[in-house]
PDB file of C-alpha atoms in Angstrom:
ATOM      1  CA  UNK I   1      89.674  83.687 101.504  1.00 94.00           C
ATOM      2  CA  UNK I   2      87.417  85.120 103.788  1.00 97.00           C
ATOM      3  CA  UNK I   3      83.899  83.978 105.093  1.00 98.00           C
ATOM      4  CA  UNK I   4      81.461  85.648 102.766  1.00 98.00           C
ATOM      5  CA  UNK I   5      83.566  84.027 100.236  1.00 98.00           C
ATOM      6  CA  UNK I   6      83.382  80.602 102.040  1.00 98.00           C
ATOM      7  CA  UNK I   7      79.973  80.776 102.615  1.00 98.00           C
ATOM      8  CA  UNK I   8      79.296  81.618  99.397  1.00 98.00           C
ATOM      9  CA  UNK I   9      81.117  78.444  97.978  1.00 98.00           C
ATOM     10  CA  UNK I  10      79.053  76.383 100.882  1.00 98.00           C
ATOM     11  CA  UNK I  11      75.833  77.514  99.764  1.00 98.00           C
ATOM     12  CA  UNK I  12      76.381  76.845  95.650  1.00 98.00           C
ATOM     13  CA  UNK I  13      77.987  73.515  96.841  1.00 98.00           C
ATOM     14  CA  UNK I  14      74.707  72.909  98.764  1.00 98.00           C
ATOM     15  CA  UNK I  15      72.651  74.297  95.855  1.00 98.00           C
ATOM     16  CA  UNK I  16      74.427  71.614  93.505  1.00 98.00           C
ATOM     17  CA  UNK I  17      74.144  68.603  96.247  1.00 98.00           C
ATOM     18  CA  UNK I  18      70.665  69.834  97.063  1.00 98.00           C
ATOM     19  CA  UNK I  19      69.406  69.128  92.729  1.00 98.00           C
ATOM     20  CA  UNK I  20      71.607  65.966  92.347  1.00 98.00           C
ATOM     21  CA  UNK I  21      70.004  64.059  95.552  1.00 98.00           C
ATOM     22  CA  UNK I  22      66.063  65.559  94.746  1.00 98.00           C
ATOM     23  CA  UNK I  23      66.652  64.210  91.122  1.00 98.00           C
ATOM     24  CA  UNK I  24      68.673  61.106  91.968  1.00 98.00           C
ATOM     25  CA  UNK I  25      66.425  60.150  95.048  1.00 97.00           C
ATOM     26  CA  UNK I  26      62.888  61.261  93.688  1.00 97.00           C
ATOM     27  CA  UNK I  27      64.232  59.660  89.729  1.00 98.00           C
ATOM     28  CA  UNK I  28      62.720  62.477  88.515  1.00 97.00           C
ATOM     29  CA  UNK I  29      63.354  65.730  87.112  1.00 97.00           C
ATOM     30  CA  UNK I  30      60.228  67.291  87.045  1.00 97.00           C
ATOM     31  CA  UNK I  31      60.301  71.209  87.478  1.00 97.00           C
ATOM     32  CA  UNK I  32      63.753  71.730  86.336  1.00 98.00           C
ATOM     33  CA  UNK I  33      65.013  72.994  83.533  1.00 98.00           C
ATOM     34  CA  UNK I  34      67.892  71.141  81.772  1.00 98.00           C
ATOM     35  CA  UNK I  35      68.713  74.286  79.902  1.00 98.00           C
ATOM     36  CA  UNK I  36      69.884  75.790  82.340  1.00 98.00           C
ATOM     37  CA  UNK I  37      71.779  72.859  83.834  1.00 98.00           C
ATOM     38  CA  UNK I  38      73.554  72.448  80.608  1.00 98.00           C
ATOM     39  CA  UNK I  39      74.525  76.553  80.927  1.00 98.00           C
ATOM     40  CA  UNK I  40      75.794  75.794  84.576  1.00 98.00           C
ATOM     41  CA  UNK I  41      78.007  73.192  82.999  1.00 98.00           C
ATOM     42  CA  UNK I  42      79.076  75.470  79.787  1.00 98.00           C
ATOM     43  CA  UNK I  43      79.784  78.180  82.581  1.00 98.00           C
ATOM     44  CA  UNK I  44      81.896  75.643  84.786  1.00 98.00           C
ATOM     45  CA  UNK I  45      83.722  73.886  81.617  1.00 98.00           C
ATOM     46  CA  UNK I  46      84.902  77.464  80.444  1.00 98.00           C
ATOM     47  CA  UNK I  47      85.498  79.361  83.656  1.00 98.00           C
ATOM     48  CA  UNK I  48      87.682  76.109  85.166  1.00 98.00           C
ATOM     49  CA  UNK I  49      89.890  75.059  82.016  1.00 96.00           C
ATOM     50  CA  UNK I  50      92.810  76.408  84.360  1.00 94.00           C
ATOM     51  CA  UNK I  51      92.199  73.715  86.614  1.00 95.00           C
ATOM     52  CA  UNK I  52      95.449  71.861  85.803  1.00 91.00           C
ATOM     53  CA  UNK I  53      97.349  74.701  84.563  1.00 92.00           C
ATOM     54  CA  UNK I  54      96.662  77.440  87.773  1.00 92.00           C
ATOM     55  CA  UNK I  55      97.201  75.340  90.965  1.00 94.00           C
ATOM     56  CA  UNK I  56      95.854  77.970  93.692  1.00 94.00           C
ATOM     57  CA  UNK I  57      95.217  75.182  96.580  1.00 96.00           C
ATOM     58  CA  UNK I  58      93.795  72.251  97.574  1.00 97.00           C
ATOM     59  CA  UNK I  59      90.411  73.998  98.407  1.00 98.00           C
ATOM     60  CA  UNK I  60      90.075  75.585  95.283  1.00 97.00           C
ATOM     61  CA  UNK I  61      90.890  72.728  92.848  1.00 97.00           C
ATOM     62  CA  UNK I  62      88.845  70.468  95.010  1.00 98.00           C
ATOM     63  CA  UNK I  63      85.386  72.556  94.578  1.00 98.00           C
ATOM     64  CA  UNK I  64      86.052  72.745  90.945  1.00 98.00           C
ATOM     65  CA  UNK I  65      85.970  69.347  90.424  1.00 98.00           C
ATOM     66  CA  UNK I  66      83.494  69.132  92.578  1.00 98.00           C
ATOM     67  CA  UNK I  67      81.414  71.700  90.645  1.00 98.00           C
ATOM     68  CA  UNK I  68      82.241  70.218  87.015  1.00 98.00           C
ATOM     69  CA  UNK I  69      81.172  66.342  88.512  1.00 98.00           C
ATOM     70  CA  UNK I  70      77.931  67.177  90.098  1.00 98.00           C
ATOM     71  CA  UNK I  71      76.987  69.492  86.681  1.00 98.00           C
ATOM     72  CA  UNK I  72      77.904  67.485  84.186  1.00 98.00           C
ATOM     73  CA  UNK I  73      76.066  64.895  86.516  1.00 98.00           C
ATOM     74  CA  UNK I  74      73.300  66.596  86.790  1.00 98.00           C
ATOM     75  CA  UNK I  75      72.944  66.613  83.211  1.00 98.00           C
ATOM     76  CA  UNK I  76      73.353  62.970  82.585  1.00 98.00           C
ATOM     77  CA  UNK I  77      70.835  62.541  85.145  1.00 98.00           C
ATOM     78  CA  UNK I  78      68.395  64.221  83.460  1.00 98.00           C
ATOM     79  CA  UNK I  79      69.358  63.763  79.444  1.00 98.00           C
ATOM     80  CA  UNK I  80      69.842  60.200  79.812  1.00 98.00           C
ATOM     81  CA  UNK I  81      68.850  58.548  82.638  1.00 98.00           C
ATOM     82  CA  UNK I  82      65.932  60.189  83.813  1.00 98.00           C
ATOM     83  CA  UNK I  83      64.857  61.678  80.483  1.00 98.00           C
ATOM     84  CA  UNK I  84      61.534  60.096  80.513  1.00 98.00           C
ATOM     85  CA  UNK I  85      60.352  62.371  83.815  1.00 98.00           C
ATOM     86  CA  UNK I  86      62.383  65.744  81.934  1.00 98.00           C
ATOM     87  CA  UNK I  87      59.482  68.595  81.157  1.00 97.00           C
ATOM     88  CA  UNK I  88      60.660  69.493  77.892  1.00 97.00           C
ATOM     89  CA  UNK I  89      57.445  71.141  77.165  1.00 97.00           C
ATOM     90  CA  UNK I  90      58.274  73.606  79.779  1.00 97.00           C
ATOM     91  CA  UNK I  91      61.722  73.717  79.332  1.00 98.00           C
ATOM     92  CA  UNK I  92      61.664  76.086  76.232  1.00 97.00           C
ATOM     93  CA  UNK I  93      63.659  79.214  77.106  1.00 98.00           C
ATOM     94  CA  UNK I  94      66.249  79.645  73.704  1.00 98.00           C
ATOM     95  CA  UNK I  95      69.992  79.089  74.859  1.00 98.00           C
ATOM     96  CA  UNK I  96      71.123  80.768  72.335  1.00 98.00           C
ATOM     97  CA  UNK I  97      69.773  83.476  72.909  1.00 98.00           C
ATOM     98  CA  UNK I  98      71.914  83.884  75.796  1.00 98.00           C
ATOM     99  CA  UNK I  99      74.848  82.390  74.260  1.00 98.00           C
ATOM    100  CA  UNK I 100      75.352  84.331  71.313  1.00 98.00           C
ATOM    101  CA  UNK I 101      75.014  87.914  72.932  1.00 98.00           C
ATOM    102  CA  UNK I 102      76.851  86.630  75.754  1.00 98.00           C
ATOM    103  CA  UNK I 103      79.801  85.377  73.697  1.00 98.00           C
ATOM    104  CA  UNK I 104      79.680  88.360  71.661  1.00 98.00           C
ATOM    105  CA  UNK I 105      79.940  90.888  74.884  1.00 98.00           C
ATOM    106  CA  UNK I 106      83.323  88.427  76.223  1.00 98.00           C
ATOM    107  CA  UNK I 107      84.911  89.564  73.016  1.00 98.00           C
ATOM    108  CA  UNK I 108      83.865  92.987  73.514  1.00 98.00           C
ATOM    109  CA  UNK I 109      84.453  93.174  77.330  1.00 98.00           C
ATOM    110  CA  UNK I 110      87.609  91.692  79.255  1.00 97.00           C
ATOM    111  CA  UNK I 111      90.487  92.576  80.755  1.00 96.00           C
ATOM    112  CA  UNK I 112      92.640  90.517  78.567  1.00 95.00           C
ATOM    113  CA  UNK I 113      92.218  89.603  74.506  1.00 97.00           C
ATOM    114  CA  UNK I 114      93.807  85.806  75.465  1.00 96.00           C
ATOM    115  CA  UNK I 115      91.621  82.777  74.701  1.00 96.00           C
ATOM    116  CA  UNK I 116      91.834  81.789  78.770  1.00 96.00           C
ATOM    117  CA  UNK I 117      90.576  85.353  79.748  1.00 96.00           C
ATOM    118  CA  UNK I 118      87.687  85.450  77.065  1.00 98.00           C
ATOM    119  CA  UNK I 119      86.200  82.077  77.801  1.00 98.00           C
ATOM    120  CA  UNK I 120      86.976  83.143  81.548  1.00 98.00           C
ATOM    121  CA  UNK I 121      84.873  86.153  80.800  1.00 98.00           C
ATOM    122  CA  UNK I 122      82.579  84.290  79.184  1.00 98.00           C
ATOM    123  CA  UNK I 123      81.408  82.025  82.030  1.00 98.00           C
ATOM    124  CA  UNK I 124      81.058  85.099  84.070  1.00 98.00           C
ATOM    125  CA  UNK I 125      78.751  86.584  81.776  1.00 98.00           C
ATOM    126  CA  UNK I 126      76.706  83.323  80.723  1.00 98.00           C
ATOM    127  CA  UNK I 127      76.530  82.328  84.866  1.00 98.00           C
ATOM    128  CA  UNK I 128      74.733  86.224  85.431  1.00 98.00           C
ATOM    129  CA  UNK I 129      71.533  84.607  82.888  1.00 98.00           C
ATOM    130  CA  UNK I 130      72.377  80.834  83.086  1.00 98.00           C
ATOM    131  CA  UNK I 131      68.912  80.493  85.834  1.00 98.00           C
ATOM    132  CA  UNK I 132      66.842  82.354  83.004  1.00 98.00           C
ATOM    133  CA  UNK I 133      65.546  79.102  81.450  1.00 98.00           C
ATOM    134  CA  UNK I 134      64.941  77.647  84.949  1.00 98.00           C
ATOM    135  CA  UNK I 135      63.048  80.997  86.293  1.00 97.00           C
ATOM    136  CA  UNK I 136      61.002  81.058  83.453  1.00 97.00           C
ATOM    137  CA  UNK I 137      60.165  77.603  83.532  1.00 97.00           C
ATOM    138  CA  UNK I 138      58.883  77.916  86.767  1.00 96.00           C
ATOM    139  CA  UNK I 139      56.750  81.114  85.363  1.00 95.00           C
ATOM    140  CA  UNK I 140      55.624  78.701  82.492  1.00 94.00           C
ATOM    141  CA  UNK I 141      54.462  75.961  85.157  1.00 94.00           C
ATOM    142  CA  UNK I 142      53.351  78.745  87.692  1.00 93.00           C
ATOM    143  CA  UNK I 143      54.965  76.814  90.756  1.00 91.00           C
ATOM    144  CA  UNK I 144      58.182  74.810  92.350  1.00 94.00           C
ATOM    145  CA  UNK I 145      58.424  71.704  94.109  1.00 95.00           C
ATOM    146  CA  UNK I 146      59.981  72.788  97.887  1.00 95.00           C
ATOM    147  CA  UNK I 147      63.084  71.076  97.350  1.00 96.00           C
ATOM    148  CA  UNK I 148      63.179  72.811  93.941  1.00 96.00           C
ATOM    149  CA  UNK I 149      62.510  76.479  95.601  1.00 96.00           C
ATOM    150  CA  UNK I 150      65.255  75.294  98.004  1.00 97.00           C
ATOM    151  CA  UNK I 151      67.676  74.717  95.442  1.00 98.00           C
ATOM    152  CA  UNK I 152      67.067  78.075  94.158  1.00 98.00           C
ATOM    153  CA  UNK I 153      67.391  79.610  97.441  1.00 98.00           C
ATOM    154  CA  UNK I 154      71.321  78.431  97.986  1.00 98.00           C
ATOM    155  CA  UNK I 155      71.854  78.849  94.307  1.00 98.00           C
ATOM    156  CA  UNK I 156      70.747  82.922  94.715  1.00 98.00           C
ATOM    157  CA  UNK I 157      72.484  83.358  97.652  1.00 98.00           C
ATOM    158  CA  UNK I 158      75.489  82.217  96.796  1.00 98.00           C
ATOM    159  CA  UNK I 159      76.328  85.301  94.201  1.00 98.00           C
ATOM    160  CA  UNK I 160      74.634  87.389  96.555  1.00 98.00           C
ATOM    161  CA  UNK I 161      77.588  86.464  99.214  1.00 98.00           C
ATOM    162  CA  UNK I 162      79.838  86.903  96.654  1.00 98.00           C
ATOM    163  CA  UNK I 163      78.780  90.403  96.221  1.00 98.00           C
ATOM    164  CA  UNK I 164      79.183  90.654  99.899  1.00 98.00           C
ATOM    165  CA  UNK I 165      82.974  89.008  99.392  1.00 98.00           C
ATOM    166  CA  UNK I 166      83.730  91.619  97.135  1.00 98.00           C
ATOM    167  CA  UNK I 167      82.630  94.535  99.151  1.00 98.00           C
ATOM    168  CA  UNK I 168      84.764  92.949 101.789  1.00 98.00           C
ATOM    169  CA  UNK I 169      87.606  92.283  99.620  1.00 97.00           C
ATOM    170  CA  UNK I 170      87.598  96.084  98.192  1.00 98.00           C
ATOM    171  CA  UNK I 171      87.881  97.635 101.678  1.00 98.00           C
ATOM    172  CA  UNK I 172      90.296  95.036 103.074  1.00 97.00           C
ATOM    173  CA  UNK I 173      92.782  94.408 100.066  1.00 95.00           C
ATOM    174  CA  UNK I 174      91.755  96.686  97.538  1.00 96.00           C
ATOM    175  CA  UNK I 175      90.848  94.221  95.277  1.00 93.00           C
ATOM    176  CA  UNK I 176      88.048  94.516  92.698  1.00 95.00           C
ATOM    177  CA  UNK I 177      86.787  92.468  89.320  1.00 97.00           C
ATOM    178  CA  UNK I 178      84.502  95.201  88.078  1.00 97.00           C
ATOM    179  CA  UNK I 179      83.609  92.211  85.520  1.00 98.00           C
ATOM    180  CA  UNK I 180      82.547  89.509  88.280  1.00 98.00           C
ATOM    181  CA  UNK I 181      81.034  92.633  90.271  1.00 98.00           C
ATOM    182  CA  UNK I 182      78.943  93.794  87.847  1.00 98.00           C
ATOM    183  CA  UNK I 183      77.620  90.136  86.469  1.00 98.00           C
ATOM    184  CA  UNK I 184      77.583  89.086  89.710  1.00 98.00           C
ATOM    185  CA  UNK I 185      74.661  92.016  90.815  1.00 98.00           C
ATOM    186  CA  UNK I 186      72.927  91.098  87.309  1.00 98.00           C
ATOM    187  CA  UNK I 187      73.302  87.612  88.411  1.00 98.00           C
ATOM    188  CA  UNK I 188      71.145  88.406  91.828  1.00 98.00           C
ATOM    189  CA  UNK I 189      68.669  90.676  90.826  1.00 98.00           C
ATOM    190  CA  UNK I 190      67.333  87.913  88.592  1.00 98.00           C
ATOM    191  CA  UNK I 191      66.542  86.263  92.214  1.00 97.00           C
ATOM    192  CA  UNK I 192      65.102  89.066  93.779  1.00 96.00           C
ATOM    193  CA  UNK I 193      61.314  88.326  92.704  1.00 94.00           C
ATOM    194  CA  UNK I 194      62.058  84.335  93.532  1.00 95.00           C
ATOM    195  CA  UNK I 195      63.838  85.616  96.753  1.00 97.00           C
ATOM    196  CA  UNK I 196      60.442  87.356  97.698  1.00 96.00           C
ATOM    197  CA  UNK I 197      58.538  84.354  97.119  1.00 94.00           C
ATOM    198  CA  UNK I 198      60.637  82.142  98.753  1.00 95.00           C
ATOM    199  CA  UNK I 199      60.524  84.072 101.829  1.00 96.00           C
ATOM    200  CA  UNK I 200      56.665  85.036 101.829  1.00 94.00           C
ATOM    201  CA  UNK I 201      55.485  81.504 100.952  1.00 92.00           C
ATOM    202  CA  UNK I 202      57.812  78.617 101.348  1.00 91.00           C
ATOM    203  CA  UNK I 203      59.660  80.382 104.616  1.00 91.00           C
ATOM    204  CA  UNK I 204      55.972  79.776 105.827  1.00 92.00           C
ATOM    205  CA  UNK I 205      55.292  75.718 104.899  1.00 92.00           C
ATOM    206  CA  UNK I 206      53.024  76.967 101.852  1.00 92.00           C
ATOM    207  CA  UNK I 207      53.648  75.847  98.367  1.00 90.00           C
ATOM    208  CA  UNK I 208      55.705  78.019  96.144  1.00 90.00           C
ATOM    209  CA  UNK I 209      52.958  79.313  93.418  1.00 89.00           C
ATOM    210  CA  UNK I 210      53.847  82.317  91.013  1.00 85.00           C
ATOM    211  CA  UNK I 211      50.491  84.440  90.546  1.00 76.00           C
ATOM    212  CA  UNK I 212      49.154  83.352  87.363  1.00 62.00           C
TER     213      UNK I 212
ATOM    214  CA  UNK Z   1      91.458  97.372  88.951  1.00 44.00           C
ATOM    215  CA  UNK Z   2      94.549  95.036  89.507  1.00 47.00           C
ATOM    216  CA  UNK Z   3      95.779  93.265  86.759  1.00 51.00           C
ATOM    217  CA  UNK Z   4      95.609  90.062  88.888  1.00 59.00           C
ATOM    218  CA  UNK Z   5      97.930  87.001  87.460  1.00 68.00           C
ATOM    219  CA  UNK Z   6      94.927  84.305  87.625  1.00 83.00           C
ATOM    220  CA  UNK Z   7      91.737  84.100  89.184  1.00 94.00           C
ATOM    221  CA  UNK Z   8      91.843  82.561  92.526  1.00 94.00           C
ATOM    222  CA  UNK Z   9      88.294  82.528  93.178  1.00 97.00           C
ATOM    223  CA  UNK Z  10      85.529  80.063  92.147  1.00 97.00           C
TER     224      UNK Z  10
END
């Protein structure tokens, strides 16, 4: 462990808590996209089915249960019990059309043909494009709620300390996952026009609006 | 690219 690597886990942990309280406090879900909350829990479902099998410590098997509650919360929250405030009208990014390529590419791509490693791979892949639906939802609706842009903040910058972690990692133990590495820089370049914004607008107290 | 036993990160 090191502290890129801890911060990284902080800030997706605060990106989680951050969407569970705005959508449990406000008892709405307005601006987000349940797509991609169910793809955050597909990702965490297949990345974490180790979770009784690999004990690595208490840390680790503590943040993904963590992760796995708060998603699959998240999801309730806004499928069930706050269903009448969810934008479905916006919400219209095709999951499958991220599924089914990224599926196909786990098959393709791993570093081991075993059902754990392939679904591991999987969530990798599926976690680079899971925000799609939620980034073009926002593009749909041309803005964010704050504590939505927030969200999306600690969500991006989590993979980007990751990337960080790795770099780290490389020079220090010569470790590398040229898999995670390479999703993982996929995964934040998808920010990098929402970073911008986030930074030029909401950094400054204004609203965060997309140009139309 | 070691052929790590598990993943031990999140």
């Amino acid at each position: 462990m090191n502290i890129f690597r801890l911060l990284g886990d902080l800030s997706h942990l605060l990106a989680i808590i951050i969407l569970l309280l705005k959508i449990w406090r406000t008892r709405s879900c307005a601006g987000v996209s349940g797509k991609s909350q169910i793809l955050f829990a597909l990702v965490f479902t297949t990345r974490y089915l180790d979770l009784f099998t690999n004990f690595i410590s208490m840390y680790n098997s503590a943040m993904k249960l963590i992760y796995l509650v708060c998603s699959y919360a998240t999801v309730f929250l806004m499928y069930f019990k706050f269903k009448a405030t969810y934008d479905s009208n916006h919400d219209t990014f095709r999951m499958e059309f991220l599924v089914v390529p990224v599926g196909g590419l786990a098959f393709l791509v791993n570093h081991d043909f075993t059902p754990l490693e392939i679904l591991w791979t999987f969530s990798i892949y599926l976690e680079a494009v899971a925000i799609l639906p939620q980034l073009f939802m926002i593009s749909k609706t041309g803005e964010a709620e704050t504590i939505t842009s927030h969200y999306l903040f600690a969500l991006g910058s989590y993979r980007a300390l990751y990337i960080v972690n790795w770099v780290f990692r490389f020079y220090t133990e010569g470790f590398f996952d040229l898999i995670a590495i390479v999703a993982g820089c996929v995964q934040t370049i998808l920010y990098c026009d929402f970073f911008y914004l986030y930074i030029t607008k909401v950094l400054k107290g204004k609203q965060l609006t997309l140009p139309a | 690219d070691m052929d790590e036993e598990f993943h031990d990160e999140l």
